[in-house]
mmCIF file of C-alpha atoms in Angstrom:
data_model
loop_
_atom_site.group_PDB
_atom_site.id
_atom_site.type_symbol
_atom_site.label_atom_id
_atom_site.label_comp_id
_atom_site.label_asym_id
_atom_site.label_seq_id
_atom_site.Cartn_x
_atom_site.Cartn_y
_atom_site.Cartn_z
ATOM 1 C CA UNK U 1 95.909 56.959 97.481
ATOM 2 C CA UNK U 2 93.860 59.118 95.931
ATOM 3 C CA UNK U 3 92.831 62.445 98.071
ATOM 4 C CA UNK U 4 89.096 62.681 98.585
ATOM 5 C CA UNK U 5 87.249 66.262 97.656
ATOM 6 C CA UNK U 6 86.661 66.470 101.125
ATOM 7 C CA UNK U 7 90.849 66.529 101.980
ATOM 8 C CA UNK U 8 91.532 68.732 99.331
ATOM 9 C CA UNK U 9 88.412 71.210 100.767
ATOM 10 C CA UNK U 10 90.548 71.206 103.753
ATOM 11 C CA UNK U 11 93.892 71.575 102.092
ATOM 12 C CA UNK U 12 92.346 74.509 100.415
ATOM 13 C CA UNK U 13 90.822 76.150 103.635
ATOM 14 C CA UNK U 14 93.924 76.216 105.519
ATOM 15 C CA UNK U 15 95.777 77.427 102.391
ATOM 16 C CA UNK U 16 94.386 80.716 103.467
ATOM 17 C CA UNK U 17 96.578 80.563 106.551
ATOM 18 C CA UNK U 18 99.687 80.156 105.106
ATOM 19 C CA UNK U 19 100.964 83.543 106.118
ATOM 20 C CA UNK U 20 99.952 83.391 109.465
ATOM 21 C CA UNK U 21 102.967 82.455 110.658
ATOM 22 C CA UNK U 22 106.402 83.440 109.365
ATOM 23 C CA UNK U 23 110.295 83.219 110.419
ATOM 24 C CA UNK U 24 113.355 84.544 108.592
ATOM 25 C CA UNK U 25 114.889 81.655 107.948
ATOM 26 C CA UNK U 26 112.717 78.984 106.312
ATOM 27 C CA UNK U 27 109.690 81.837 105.662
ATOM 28 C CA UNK U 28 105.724 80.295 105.103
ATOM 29 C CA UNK U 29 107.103 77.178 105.933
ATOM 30 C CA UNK U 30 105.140 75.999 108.841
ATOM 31 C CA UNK U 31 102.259 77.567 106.805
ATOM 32 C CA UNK U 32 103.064 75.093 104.058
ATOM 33 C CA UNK U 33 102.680 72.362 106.517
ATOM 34 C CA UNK U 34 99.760 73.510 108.443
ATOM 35 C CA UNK U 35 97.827 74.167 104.838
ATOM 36 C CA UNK U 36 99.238 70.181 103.833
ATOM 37 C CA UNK U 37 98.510 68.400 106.981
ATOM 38 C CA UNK U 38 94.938 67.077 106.141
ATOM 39 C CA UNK U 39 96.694 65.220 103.092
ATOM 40 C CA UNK U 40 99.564 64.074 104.918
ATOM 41 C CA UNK U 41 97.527 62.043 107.490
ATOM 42 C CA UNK U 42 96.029 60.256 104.929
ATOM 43 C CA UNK U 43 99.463 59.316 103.236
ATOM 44 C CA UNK U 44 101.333 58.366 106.488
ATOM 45 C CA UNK U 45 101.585 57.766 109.950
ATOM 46 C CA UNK U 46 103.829 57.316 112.636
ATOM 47 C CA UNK U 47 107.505 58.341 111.537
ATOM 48 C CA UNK U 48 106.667 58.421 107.710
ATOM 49 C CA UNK U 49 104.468 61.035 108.689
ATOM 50 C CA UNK U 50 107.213 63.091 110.800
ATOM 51 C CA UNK U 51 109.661 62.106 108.103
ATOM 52 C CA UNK U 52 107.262 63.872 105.355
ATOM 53 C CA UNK U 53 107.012 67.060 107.822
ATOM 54 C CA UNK U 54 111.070 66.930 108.102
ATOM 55 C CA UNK U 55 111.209 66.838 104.432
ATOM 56 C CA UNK U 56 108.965 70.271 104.001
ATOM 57 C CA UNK U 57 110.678 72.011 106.860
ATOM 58 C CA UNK U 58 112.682 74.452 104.422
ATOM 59 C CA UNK U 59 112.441 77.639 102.790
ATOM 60 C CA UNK U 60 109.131 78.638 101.036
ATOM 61 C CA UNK U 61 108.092 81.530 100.065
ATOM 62 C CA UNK U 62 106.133 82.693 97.119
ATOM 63 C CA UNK U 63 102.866 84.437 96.614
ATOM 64 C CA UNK U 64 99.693 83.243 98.563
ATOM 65 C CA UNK U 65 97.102 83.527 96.144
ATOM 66 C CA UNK U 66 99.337 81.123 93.725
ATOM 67 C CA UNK U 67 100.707 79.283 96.669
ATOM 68 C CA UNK U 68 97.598 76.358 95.917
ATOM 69 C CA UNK U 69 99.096 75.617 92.660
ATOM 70 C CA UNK U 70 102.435 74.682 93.806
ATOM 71 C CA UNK U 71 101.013 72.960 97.279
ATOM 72 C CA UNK U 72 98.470 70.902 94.966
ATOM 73 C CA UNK U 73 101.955 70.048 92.927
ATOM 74 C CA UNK U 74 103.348 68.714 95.993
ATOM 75 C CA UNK U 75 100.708 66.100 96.892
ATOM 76 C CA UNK U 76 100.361 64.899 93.671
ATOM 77 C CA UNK U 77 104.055 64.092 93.964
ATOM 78 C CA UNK U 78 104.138 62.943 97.241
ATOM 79 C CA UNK U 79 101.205 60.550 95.785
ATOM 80 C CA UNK U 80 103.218 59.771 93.130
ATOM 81 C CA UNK U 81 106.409 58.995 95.291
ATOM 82 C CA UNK U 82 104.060 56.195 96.993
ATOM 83 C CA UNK U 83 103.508 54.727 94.073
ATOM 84 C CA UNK U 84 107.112 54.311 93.372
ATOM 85 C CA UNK U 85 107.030 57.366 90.547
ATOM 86 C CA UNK U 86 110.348 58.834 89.545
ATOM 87 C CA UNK U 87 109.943 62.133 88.187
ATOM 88 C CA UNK U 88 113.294 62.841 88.031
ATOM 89 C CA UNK U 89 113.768 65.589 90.539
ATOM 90 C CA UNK U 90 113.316 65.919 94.473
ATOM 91 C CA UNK U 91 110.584 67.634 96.401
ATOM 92 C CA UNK U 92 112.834 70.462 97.010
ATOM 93 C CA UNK U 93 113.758 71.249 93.707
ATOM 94 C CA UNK U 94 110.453 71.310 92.530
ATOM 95 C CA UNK U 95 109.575 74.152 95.340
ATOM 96 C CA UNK U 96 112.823 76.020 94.575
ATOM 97 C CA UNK U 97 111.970 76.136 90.828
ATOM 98 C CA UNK U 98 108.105 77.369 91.435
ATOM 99 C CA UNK U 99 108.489 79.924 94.337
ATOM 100 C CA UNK U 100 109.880 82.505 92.379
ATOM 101 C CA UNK U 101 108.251 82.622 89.459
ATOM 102 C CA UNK U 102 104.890 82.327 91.167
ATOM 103 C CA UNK U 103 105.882 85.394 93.753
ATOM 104 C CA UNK U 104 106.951 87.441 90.625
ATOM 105 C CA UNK U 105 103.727 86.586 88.687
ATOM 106 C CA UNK U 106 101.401 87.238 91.899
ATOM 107 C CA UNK U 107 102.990 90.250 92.811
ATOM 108 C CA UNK U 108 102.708 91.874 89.696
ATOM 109 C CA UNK U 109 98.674 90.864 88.745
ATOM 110 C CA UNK U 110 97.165 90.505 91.838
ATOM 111 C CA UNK U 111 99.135 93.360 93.982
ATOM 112 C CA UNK U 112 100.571 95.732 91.385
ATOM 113 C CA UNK U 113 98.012 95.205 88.553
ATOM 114 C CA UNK U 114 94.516 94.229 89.770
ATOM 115 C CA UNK U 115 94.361 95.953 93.109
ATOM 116 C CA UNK U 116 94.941 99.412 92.050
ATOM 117 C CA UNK U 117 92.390 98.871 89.065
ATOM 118 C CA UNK U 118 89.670 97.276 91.671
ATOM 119 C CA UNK U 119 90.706 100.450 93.794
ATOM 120 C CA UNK U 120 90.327 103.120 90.939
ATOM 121 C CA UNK U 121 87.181 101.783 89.450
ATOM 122 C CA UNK U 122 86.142 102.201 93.549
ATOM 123 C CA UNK U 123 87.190 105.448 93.795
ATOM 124 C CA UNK U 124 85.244 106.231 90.384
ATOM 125 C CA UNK U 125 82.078 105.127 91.642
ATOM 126 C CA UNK U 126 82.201 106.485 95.183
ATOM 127 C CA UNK U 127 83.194 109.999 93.692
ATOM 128 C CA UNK U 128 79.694 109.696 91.706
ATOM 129 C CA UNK U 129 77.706 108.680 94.879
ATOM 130 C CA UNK U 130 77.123 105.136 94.942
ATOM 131 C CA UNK U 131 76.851 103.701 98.085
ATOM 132 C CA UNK U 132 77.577 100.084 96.904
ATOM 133 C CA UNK U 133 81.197 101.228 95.903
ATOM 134 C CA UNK U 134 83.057 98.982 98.748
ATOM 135 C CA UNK U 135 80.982 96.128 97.408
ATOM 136 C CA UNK U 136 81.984 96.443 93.772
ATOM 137 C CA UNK U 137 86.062 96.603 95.040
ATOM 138 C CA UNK U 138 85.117 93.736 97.095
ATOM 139 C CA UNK U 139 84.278 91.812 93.862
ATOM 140 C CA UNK U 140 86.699 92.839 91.396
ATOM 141 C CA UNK U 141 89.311 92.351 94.076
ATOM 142 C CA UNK U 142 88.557 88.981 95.868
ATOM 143 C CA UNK U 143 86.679 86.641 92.787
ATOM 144 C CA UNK U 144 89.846 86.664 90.401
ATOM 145 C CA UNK U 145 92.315 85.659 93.340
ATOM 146 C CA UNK U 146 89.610 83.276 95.333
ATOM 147 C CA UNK U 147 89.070 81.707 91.929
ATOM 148 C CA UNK U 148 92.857 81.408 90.796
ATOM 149 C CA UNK U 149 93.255 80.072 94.361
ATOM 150 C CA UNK U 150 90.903 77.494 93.766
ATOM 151 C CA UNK U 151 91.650 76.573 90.395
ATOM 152 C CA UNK U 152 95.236 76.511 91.099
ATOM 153 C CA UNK U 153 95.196 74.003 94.095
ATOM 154 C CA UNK U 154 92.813 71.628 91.376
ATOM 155 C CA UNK U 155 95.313 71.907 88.642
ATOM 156 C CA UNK U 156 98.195 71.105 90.510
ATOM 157 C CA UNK U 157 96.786 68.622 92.236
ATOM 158 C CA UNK U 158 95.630 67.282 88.874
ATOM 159 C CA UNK U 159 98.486 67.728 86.748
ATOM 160 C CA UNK U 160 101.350 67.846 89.458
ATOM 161 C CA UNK U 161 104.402 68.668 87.606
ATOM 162 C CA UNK U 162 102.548 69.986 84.533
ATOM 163 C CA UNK U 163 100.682 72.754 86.809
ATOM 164 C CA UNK U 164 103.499 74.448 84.979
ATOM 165 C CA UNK U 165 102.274 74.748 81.973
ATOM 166 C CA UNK U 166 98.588 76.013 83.363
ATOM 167 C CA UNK U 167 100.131 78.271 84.858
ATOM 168 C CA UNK U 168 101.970 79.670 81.618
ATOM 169 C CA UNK U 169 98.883 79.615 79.766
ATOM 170 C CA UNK U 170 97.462 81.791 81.969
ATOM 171 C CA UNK U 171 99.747 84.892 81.742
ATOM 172 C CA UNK U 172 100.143 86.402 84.037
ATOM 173 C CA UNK U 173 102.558 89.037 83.476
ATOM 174 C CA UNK U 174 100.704 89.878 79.773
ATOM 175 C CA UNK U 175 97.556 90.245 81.845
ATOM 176 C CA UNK U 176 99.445 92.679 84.669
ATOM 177 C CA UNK U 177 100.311 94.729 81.677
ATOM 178 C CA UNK U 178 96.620 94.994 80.391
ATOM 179 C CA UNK U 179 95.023 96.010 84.058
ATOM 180 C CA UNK U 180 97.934 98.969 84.119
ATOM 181 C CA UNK U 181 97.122 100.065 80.732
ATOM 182 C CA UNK U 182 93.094 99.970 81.072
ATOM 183 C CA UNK U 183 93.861 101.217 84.835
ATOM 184 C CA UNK U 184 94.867 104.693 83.097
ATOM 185 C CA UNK U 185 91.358 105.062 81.459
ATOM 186 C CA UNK U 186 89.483 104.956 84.814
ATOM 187 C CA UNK U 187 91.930 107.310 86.583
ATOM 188 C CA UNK U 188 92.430 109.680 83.591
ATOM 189 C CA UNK U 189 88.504 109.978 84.245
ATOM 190 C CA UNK U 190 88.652 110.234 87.736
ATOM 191 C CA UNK U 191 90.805 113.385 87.413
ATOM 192 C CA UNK U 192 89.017 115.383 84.754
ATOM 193 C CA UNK U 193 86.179 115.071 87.612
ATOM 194 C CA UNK U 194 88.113 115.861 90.634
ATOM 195 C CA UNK U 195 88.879 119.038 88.365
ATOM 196 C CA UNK U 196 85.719 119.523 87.294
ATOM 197 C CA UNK U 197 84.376 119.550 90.653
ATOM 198 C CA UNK U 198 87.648 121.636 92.566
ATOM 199 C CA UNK U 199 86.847 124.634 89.641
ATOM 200 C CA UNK U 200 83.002 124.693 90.117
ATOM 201 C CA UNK U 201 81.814 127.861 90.814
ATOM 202 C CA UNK U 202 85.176 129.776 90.866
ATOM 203 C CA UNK U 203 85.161 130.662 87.305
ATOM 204 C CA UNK U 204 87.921 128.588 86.242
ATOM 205 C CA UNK U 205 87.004 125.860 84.120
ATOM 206 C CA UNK U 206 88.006 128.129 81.514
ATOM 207 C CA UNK U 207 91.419 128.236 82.792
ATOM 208 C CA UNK U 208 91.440 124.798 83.303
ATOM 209 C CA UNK U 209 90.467 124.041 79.629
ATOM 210 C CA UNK U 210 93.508 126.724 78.220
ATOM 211 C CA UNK U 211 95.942 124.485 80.701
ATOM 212 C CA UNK U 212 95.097 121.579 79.591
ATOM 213 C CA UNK U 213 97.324 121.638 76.546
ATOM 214 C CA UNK U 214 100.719 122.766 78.613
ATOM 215 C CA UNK U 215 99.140 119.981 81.240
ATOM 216 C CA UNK U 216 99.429 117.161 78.740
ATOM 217 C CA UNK U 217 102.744 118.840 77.475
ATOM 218 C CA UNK U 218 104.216 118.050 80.546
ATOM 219 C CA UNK U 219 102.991 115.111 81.485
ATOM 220 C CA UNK U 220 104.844 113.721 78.128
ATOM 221 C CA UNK U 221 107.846 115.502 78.896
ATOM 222 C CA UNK U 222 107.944 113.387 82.794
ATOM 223 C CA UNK U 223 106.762 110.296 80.476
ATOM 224 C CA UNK U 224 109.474 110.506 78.512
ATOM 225 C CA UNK U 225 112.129 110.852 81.063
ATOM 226 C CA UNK U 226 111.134 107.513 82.270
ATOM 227 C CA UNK U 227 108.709 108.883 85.079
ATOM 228 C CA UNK U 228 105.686 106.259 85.331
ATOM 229 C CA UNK U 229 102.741 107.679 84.164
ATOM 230 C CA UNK U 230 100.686 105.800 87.128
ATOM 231 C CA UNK U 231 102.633 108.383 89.302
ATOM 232 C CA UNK U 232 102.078 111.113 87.592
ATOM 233 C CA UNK U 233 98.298 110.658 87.151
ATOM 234 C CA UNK U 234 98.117 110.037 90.920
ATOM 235 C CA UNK U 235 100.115 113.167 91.699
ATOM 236 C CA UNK U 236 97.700 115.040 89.625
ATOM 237 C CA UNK U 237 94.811 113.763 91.587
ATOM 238 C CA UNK U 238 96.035 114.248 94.966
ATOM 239 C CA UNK U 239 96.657 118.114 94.451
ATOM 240 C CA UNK U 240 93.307 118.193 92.524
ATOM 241 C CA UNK U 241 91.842 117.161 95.665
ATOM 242 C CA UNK U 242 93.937 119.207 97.793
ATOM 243 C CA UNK U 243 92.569 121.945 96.066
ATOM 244 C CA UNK U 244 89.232 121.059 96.528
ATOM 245 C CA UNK U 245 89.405 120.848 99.641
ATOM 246 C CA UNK U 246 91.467 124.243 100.560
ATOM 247 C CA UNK U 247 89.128 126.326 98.482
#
């Protein structure tokens, strides 16, 4: 039985509750069966039903925003299964084998990548005056995860087993990279102007500008000993605009 658009509308609405309720031994579990529920109904009833909830009653826990992908994975399967399709592996493999990988990719882009870019880029604009600043994070921040959220949840329910390879195509981890190396450009920025500004009218700039080459001399040295740079940079701001503030 095919899901209607309607089903999967739902299926992807309650997705967003999937953390709201959490226990340490089978994790975003009863998440996973709140956010599947919709499609359930309309693939059993009576005890197949509570025999399909028994079945999903285990451990799961991976990443929210990629959590669609593997949910729409598991309906096309479970559609499948009706239909008498072997794929060759149980339910619960399947979720073993995605959980991880999807919590390391989502971690890494969406929480250690993308978020401290939207927040930078923020930070930029708010230093400069523009009042629309929370808007902007609010857009760089929520339509790449709302989207991959939605797209996820299509292609798995799509492709079911070979969400897999959508979701390798869409690297992840090379694009986590990326946002930390074009995050440095935005907060190498943002500290030449907290500097700018903590020096103004104090006659320093001048001082500032014959530091600058010890500064960076430094900074390489603390690079080099395996100190990330995203630290250092944010170090540099914070007593920038402690000093700003105390003069």
């Amino acid at each position: 039985m095919k899901l209607p658009r309607l089903v999967l509308l739902q299926v992807f609405l309650r997705s967003f509750l999937l953390q709201a309720s959490w226990n340490y031994e089978q994790m975003q579990s009863l998440g996973l069966l709140y956010a599947v529920t919709p499609a359930f109904r309309r693939y059993y009833t009576g005890l197949a039903l509570v025999d399909a909830y028994r079945r999903h009653l285990e451990h799961f826990n991976t990443h929210p925003y990629l959590a669609t992908a593997v949910i729409g994975a598991l309906l096309k399967l479970e559609e499948q299964a009706q239909k008498g399709v072997d794929p060759g592996f149980g339910l619960s493999e399947f979720k073993s084998a995605m959980v991880a990988p999807c919590a390391a990719m989502g971690d890494a882009f969406f929480w250690g990548s993308l978020r401290p870019l939207a927040g930078v880029v923020t930070l930029l604009l708010a230093f400069q005056g523009f009042w629309w600043a929370p808007v902007c994070y609010l857009l760089l921040y929520n339509f790449p995860h709302l989207a991959f959220r939605a797209l996820g949840l299509l292609r798995g329910y799509g492709g079911g087993v070979r969400v897999v390879s959508s979701l390798q195509r869409w690297r992840l981890s090379d694009w986590s990279v990326y946002c930390k190396q074009i995050l440095l450009l935005p907060l190498g920025v943002f500290a030449a102007l907290i500097s700018f500004e903590a020096t103004a009218g104090l006659g320093l700039r001048s001082a500032w500008a014959l530091c600058a080459g010890p500064l960076i001399w430094g900074v390489v040295k603390l690079v080099r000993r395996k100190i990330s740079p995203l630290l250092v940079i944010w170090v540099l701001c914070l007593l920038s605009l402690s000093w700003s503030q105390l003069r």
